[in-house]
XYZ file of C-alpha atoms in Angstrom:
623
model
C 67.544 15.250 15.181
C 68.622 18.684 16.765
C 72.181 19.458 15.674
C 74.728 20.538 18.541
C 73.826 20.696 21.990
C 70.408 20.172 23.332
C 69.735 20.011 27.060
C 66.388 18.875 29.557
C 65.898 20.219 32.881
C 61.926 19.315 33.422
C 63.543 16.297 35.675
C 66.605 14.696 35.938
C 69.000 16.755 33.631
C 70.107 15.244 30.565
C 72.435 16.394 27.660
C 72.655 16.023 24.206
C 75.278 16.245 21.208
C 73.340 15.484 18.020
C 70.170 14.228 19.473
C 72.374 11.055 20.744
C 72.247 11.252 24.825
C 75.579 12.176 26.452
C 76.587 10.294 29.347
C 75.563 11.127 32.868
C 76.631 15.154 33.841
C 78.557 14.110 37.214
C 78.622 15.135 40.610
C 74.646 17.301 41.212
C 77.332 20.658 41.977
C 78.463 19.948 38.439
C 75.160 19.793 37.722
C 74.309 22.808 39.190
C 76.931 24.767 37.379
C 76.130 23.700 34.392
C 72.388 24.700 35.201
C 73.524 28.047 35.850
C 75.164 28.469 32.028
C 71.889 27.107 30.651
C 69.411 29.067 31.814
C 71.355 32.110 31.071
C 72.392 30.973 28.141
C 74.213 33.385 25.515
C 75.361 35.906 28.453
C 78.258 35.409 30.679
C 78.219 34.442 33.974
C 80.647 35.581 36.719
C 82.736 33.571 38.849
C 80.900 35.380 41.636
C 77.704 34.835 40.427
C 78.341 30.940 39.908
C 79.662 31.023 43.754
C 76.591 32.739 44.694
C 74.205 30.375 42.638
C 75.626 27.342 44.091
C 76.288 27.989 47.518
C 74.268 31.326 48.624
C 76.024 33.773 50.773
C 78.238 31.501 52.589
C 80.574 29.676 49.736
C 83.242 27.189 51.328
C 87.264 28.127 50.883
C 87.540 25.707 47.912
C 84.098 27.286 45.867
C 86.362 28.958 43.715
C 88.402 25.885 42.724
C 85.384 23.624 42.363
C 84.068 25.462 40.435
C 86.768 25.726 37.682
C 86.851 21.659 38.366
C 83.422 21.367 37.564
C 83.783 23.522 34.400
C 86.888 21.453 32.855
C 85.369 18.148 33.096
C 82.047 19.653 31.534
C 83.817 20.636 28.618
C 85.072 16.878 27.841
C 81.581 16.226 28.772
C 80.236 18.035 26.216
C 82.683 17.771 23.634
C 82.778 15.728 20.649
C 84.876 13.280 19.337
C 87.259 13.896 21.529
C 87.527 17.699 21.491
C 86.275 19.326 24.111
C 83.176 21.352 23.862
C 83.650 24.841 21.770
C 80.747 26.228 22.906
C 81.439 26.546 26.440
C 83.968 29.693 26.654
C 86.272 31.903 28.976
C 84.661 35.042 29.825
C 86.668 37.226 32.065
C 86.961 35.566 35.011
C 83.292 33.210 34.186
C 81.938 31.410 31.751
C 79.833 31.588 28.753
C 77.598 28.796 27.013
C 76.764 29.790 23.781
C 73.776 27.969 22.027
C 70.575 29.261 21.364
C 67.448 29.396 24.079
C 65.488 26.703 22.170
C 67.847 24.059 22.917
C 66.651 23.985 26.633
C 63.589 21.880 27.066
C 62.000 24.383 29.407
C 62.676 27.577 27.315
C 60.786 25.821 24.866
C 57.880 25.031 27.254
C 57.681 28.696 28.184
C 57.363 29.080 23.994
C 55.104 27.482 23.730
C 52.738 28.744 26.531
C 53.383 32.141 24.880
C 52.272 30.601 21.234
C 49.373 28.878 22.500
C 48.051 31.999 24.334
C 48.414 34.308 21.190
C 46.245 31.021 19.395
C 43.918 31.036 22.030
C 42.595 34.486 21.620
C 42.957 34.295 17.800
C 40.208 31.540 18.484
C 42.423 28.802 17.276
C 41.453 26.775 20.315
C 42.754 22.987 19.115
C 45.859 24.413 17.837
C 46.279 25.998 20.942
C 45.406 23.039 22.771
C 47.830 20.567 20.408
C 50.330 22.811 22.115
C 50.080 22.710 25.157
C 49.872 19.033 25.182
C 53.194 18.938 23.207
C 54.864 21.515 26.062
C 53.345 18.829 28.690
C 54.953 15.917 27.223
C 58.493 17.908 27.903
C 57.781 16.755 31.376
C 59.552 13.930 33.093
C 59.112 14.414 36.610
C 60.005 17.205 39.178
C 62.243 19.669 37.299
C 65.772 19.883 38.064
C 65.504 16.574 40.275
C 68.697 16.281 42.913
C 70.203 19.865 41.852
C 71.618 21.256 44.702
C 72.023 25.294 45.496
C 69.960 27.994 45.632
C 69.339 29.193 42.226
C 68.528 25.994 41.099
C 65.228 26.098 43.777
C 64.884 29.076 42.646
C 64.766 27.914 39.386
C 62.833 24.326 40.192
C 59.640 27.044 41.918
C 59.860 28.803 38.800
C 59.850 25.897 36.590
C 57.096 24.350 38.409
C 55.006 27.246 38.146
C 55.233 27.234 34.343
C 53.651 23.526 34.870
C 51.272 24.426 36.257
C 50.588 27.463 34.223
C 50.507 25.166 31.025
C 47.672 22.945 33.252
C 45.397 26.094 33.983
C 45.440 26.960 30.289
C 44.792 22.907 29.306
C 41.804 23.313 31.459
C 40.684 26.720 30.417
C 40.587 25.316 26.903
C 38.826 22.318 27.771
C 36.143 24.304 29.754
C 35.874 26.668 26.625
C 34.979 23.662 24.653
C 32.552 22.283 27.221
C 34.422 19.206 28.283
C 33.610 20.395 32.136
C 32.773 17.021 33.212
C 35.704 15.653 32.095
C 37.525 18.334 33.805
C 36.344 18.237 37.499
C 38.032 15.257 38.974
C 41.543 16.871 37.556
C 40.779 20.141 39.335
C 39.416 18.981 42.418
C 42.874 17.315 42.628
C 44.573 20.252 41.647
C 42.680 22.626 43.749
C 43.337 20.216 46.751
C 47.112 20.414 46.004
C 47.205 23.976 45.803
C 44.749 25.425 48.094
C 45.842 29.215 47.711
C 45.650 29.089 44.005
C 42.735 31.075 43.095
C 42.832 30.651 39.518
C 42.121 26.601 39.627
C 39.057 27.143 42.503
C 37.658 29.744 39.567
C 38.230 26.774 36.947
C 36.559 24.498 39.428
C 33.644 26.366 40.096
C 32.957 27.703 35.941
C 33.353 23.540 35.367
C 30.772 22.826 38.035
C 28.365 25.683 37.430
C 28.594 25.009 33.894
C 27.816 20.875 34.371
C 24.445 21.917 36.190
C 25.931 22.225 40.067
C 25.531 25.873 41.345
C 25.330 24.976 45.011
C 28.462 22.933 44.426
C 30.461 25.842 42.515
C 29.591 28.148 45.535
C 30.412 25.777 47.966
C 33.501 26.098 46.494
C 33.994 29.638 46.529
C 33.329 29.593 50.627
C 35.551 27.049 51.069
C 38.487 29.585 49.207
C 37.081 32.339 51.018
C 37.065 31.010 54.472
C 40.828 29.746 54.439
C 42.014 32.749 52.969
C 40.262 34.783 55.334
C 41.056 32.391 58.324
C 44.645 31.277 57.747
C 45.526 35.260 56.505
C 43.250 37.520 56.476
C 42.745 38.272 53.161
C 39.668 38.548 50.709
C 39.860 36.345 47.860
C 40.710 38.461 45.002
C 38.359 40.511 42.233
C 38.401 37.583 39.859
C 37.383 35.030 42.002
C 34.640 37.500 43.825
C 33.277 38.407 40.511
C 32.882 35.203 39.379
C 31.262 34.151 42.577
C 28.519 36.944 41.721
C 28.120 35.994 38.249
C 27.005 32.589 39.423
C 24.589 33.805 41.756
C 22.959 36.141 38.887
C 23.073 33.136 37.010
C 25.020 34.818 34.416
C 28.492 33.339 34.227
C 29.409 33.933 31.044
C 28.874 37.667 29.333
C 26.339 37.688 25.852
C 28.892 38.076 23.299
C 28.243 37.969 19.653
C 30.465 35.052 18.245
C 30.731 35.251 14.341
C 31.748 32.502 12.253
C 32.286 32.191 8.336
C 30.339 29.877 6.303
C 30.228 29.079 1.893
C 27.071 29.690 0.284
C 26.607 27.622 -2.959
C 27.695 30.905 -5.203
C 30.563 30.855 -3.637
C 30.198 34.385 -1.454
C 31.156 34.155 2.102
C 28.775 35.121 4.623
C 28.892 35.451 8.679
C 26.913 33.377 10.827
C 26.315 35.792 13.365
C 25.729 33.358 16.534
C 24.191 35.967 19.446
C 22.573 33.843 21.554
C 23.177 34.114 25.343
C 24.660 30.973 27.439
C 21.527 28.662 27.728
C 21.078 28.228 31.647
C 22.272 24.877 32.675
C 19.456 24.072 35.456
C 17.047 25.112 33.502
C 13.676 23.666 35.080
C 9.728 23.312 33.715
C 8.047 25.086 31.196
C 7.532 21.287 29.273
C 4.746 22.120 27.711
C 5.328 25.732 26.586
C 8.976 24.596 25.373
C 7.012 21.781 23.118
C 4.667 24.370 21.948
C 7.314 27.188 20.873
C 9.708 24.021 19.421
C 6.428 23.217 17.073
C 5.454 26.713 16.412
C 9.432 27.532 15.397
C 10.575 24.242 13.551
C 7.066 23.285 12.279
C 5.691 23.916 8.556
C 5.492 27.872 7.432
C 3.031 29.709 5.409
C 3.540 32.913 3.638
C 4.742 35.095 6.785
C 8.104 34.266 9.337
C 6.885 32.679 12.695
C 6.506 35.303 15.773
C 5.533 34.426 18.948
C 6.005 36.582 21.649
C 6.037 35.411 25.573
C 4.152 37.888 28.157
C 3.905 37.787 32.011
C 5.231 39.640 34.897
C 8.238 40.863 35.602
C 10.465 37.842 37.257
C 8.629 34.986 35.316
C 11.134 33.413 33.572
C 10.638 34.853 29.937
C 14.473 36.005 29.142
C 15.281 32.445 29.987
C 12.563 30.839 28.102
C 13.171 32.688 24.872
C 16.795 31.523 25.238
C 16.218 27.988 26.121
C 14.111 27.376 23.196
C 16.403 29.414 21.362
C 18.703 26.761 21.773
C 16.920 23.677 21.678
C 15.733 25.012 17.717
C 19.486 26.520 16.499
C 19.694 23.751 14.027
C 16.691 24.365 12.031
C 18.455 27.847 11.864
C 21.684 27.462 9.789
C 21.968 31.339 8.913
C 22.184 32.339 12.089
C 20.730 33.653 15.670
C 20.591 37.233 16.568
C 19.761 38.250 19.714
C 19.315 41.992 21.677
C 18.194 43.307 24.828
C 15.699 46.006 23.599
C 15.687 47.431 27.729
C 12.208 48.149 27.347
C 11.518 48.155 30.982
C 14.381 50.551 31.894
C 14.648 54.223 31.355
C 16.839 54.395 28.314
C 14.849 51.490 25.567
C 17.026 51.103 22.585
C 15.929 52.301 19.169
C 15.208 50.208 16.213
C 17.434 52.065 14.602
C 20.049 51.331 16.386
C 18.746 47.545 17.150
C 19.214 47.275 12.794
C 22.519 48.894 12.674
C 24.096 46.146 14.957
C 22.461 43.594 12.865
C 23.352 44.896 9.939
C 26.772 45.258 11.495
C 26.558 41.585 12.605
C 25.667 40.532 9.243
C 28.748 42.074 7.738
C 27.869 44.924 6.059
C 31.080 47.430 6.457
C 28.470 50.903 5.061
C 25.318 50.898 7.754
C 22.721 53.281 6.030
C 21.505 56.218 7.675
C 17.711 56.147 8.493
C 15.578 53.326 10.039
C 13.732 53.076 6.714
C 16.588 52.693 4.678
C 18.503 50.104 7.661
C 15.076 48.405 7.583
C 15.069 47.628 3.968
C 18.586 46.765 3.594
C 17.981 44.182 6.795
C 15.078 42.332 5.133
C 17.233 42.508 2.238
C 19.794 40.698 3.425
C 17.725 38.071 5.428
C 15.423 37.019 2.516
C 15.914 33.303 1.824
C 17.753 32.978 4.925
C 16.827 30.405 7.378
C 17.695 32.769 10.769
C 16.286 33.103 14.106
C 15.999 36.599 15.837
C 15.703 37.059 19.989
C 14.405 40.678 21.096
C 14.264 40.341 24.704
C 12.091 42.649 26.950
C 10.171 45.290 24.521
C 8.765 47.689 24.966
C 5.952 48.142 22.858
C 4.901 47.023 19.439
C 6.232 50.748 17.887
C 9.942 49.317 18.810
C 9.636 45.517 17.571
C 7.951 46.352 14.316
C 10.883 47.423 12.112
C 13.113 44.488 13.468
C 10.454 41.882 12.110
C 12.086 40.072 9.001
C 9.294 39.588 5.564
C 10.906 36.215 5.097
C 8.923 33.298 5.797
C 12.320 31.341 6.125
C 12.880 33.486 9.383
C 11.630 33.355 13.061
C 11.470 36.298 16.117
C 10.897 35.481 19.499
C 9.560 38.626 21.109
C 9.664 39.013 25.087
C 8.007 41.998 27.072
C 5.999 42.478 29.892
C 2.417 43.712 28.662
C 0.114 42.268 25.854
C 1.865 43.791 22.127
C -1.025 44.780 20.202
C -0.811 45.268 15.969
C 1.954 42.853 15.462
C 1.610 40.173 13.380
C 2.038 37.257 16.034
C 1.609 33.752 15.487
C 1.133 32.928 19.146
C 1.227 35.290 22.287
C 1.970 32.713 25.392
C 1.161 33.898 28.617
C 3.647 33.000 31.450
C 2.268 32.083 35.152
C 4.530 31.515 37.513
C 5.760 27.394 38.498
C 3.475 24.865 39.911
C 4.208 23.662 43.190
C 5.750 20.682 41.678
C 7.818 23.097 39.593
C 8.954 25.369 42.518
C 10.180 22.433 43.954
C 12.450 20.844 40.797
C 14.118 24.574 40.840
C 15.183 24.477 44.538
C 16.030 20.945 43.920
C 18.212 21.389 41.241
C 20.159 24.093 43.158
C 20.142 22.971 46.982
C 19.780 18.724 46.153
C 16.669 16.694 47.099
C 18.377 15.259 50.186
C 17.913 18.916 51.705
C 14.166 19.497 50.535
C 13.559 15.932 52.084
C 14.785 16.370 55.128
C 11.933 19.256 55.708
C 9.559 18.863 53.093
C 6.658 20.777 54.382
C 9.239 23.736 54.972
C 10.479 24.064 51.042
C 6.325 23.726 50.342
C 5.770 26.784 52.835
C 9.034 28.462 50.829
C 7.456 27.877 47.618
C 3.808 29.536 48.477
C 6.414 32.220 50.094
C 7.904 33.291 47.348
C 4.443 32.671 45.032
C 6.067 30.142 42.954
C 7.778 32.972 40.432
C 10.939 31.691 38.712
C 12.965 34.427 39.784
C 12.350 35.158 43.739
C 12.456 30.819 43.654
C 16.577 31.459 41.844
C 17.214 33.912 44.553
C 16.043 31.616 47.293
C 18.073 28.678 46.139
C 20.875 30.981 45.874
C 20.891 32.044 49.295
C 20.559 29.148 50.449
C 23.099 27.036 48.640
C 25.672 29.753 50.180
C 24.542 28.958 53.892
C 24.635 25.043 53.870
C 23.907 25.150 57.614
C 20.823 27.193 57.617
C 17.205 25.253 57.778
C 14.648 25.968 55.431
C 13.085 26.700 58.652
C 15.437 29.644 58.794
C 14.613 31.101 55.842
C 10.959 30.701 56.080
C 11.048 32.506 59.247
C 12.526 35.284 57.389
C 10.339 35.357 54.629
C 7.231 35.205 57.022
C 8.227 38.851 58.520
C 5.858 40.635 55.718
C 7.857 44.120 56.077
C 11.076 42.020 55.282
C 10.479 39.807 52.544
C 10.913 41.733 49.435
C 14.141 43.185 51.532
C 15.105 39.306 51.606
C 14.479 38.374 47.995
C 17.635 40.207 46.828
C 21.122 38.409 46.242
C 24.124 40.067 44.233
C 22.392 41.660 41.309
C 19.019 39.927 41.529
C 16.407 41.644 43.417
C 12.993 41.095 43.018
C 11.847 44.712 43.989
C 14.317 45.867 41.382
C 12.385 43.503 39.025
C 8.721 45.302 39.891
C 9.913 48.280 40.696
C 10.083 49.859 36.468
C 7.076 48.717 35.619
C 5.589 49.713 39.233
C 7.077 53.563 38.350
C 5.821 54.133 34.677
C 1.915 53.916 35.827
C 0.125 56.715 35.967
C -0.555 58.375 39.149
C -4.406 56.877 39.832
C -3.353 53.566 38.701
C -0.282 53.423 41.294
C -2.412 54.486 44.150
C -5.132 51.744 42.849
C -2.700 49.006 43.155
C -1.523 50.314 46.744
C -5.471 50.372 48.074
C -6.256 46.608 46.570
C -2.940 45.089 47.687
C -4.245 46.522 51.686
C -7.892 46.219 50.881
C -8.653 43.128 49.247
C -8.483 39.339 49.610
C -6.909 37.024 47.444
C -9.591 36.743 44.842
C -10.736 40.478 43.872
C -13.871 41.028 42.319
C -14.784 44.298 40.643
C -17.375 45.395 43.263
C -14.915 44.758 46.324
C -12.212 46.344 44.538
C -15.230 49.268 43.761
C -15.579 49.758 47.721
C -11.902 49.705 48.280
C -11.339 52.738 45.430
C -14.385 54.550 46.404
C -15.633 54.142 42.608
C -18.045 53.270 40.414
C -18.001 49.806 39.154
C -17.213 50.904 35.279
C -14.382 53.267 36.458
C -13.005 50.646 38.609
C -13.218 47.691 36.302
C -11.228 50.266 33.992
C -8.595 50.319 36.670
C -8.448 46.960 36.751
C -8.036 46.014 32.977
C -5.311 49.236 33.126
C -3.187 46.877 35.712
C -3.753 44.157 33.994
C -2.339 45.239 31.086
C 0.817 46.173 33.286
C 1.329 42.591 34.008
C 0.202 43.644 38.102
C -2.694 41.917 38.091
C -3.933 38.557 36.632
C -7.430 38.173 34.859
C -8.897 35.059 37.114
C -13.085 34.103 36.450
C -15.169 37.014 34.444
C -15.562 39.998 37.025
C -12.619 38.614 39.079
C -8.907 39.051 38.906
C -5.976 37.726 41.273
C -2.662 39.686 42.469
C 0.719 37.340 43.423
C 1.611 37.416 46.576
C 4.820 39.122 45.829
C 3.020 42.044 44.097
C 0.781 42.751 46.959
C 3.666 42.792 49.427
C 5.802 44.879 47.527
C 2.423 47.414 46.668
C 2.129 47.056 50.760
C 5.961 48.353 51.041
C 5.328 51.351 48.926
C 2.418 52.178 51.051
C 4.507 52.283 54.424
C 7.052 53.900 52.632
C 4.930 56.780 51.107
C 3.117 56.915 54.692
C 6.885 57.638 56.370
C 7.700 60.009 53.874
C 4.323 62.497 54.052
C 5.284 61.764 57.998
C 8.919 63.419 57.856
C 7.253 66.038 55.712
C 5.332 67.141 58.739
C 6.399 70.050 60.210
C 7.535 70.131 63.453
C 5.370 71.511 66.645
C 6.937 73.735 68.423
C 6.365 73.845 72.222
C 3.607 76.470 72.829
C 1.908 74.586 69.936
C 1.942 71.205 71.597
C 0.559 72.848 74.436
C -1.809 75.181 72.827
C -2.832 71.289 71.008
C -3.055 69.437 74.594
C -5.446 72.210 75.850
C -7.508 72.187 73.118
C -8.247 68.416 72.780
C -8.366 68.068 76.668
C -11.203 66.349 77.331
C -13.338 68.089 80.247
């Protein structure tokens, strides 16, 4: 029971002396007086400002009068046991109500939305979410229901907001703890109701993206964009747009390193560092390699930790592989996952140095050692007897993995880079080739929905030979063509067909499948560059070493030197003995270089003057 005065305004107002419910507050201007006291609770309140709150700017003769009506039968109202109610006082020429904030249902709402965001980024999600709940059942109906005057609509938008406010963050939570499918119907409601809200179509589309329905979450984001744009002009705002690009990188949600605290049996408390990236949620093919690495990381050890490393060329699918599987083993890894992007294919690869100070960070340990060595043997230190699974996406070279490798045999690494790692000790190297047909197809499927790759099934075939079946020109496809619902596959195929513009097409948001080449395109030498232009213009599909001899203009152990050399850069793909292959993708993008080296020796030219060009003409007249 709350002693003294208690009051609800989410619906019908009610009052209370005692926690027993007073009778009904009379006439809805009484009402609305006593509103105004309430929400300002603790501060008086002018006689003009009570005038102004009920009736606006245009008050009748009698406001004045009413008003001091209203306020005497309140007090008996409010009283108790026959006295009149104390804390309602004489202010100057107003009123003052003096009980505390807490004793109006909706200040306590707002309280409570304020406690359960501080819990919510304190990562006390149920807590946080036991709150809210309790602030929803506060709720009776429309706040302040039959309330006349301005302030109270004022008051009733406000109040209403808060509502909703309280809903957002109920979903927010539920999305953070994966319930998305329970939370779609609710928001497609909500979203309906409240078309201009921009928060709820972002909650909509994280729920849908994150149940396995990209086309759906960016169908979504059009729909916002076109009535905003429409109806008033405006761009949906940076949230919302950034979000909408983070789904078509496939990369909603930022890798963060999430610690957690578990008890070892002494008693010492370690951190479970969980790294792992988001684990893609239309994640297609790969069956067999997924079996392989799940037996090769959960299956019986010897003397040495398990480390298998995936190869292939740039936009095959091995970041999402590693990551996948990564997932699908966590359990048999109850120390812990680390993961980090080694950016060996960039300009700037990181250090093992500084790769073992964050895990050594991760792990807890406050003083970080100077000196790879001395991080090195402080990190196997710490990871002996420990059950934990390391990531270390896109290396560089063996030289950069080789001090992150644990000695435990109770450990695993998943290693990911473009060319072959030579003197590590691997358990398995897997080479990855880009999707089958049948594979190609599940992808756009997943994103675009059979009923579209049915309707023009030799088209999404053509599309898949297109784009050579590799994982990520197949992502940016689907992409592109989940945001234009109304374009063929006819469309795009056209597009793609136009060889000078389909690298140039193969780009959405951040994903670009020339940016994908293009590093490992950059660090070869000189001759081997200029090898890889001549083959992609000289040479069929299948290249043997003495066509690809004629093409170079060398001899056949030279060339079949060149050939191993791009090989080894992931550019070209050993086929029969004496025979290698080049995707499609690759040749056209070796074939853009070309016309873009030709036009700049052209503008390098220098200009003919006049009396040159004519000096030129008479010279190669013929008589």
């Amino acid at each position: 029971m709350i002693p003294g005065l208690g009051f609800d305004v989410l619906g019908e107002m009610r009052a209370y002396r005692d926690g027993t419910e007073l009778p009904r507050l009379g006439a809805p201007q009484q009402q609305g007086t006593l509103l105004v006291l309430l929400l300002l609770a603790g501060h008086a309140v002018s006689m003009t400002q009570l005038v102004k709150a009920l009736w606006g700017e245009e008050p009748p003769a009698a406001a004045v009068r009413s008003i001091r009506t209203h306020i005497w039968r309140l007090r008996g109202l409010l009283g108790s046991e026959g006295s009149p109610a104390h804390e309602l006082l004489s202010v100057g020429d107003g009123y003052r109500l003096d009980i505390d904030a807490s004793a109006v249902d909706a200040n306590r709402a707002e309280a409570m939305l304020k406690k359960a965001l501080r819990l919510r980024l304190a990562g006390q999600s149920d807590t946080a979410s036991d709150i809210l709940d309790e602030a929803m059942d506060l709720w009776r109906g429309d706040p302040l229901a039959g309330v006349p005057g301005p302030f109270a609509e004022r008051q009733r938008d406000r109040l209403s907001e808060l509502r909703l406010t309280v809903t957002e963050e109920q979903l927010e939570l539920d999305l953070a703890r994966g319930r998305h499918q329970m939370t779609i119907l609710r928001l497609r409601e909500l979203a309906d109701a409240y078309p201009l809200r921009e928060r709820l179509h972002g909650l909509l589309m994280r729920a849908l993206y994150a149940a396995g329905r990209q086309a759906d979450a960016l169908a979504v984001f059009n729909a916002t964009r076109t009535l905003l744009v429409e109806e008033y002009g405006l761009e949906p705002g940076p949230q919302l747009t950034e979000l909408h690009q983070r789904i078509l990188q496939g990369d909603l949600l930022p890798a963060t390193v999430t610690e957690t605290v578990t008890v070892t049996p002494p008693g010492s408390a370690r951190l479970v560092p969980a790294q792992l990236p988001p684990d893609l949620p239309d994640f297609t093919g790969r069956t067999a390699e997924i079996d392989e690495l799940c037996e090769l990381l959960t299956g019986s050890r010897g003397s040495a930790p398990a480390v298998v490393s995936l190869t292939g060329m740039s936009g095959v699918g091995k970041s999402v592989l590693a990551v996948h599987v990564a997932h699908r083993v966590r359990d048999a890894y109850p120390d812990g996952q680390l993961f980090w992007g080694l950016r060996g294919t960039g300009d700037r690869p990181a250090h093992s140095s500084e790769v073992l100070a964050g895990f050594l960070s991760a792990l807890g340990v406050e003083a970080v050692p100077a000196g790879t060595a001395a991080r090195c043997r402080m990190f196997r230190s710490l990871l002996d007897g420990r059950k934990m699974l390391l990531v270390l996406d896109d290396a560089r070279d063996a030289d950069q993995v080789r001090d992150l490798l644990p000695g435990s045999s109770s450990c695993a690494v998943v290693v990911t880079h473009r060319a072959r790692l030579a003197g590590l000790p691997l358990t398995r190297q897997l080479g990855l080739r880009s999707f089958s047909h049948h594979e190609a197809l599940e992808l756009l499927g997943r994103t675009l929905g059979r009923h579209r790759l049915e309707r023009e099934p030799d088209e999404a075939l053509l599309l898949t030979e297109a784009c050579g079946g590799l994982p990520l020109a197949l992502r940016i496809l689907a992409t592109r063509l989940a945001a234009r619902p109304d374009w063929s596959l006819a469309v795009m195929g056209e597009r793609l067909g136009n060889e000078r513009r389909t690298v140039a097409e193969l780009q959405v948001g951040g994903l670009s499948v020339s940016n994908a080449l293009e590093p490992g395109y950059r660090r070869l030498p000189p001759e081997q560059a200029r090898a890889l232009r001549l083959l992609a213009r000289g040479t069929g599909e299948q290249i043997t070493v003495s066509a690809a001899a004629t093409v170079l203009h060398a001899d056949r152990f030279a060339t079949e030197d060149l050939l191993e050399a791009l090989v080894d850069a992931v550019l070209l793909e050993p086929a029969t003995p004496g025979s290698y292959t080049m995707h499609p993708l690759v040749r056209r993008f070796a074939r853009h270089h070309t016309r873009a080296e030709e036009t700049a020796k052209l503008r390098t030219v220098p200009a003919l003057s006049a009396a040159s060009r004519r000096t030129t003409y008479v010279v190669s007249r013929p008589e």
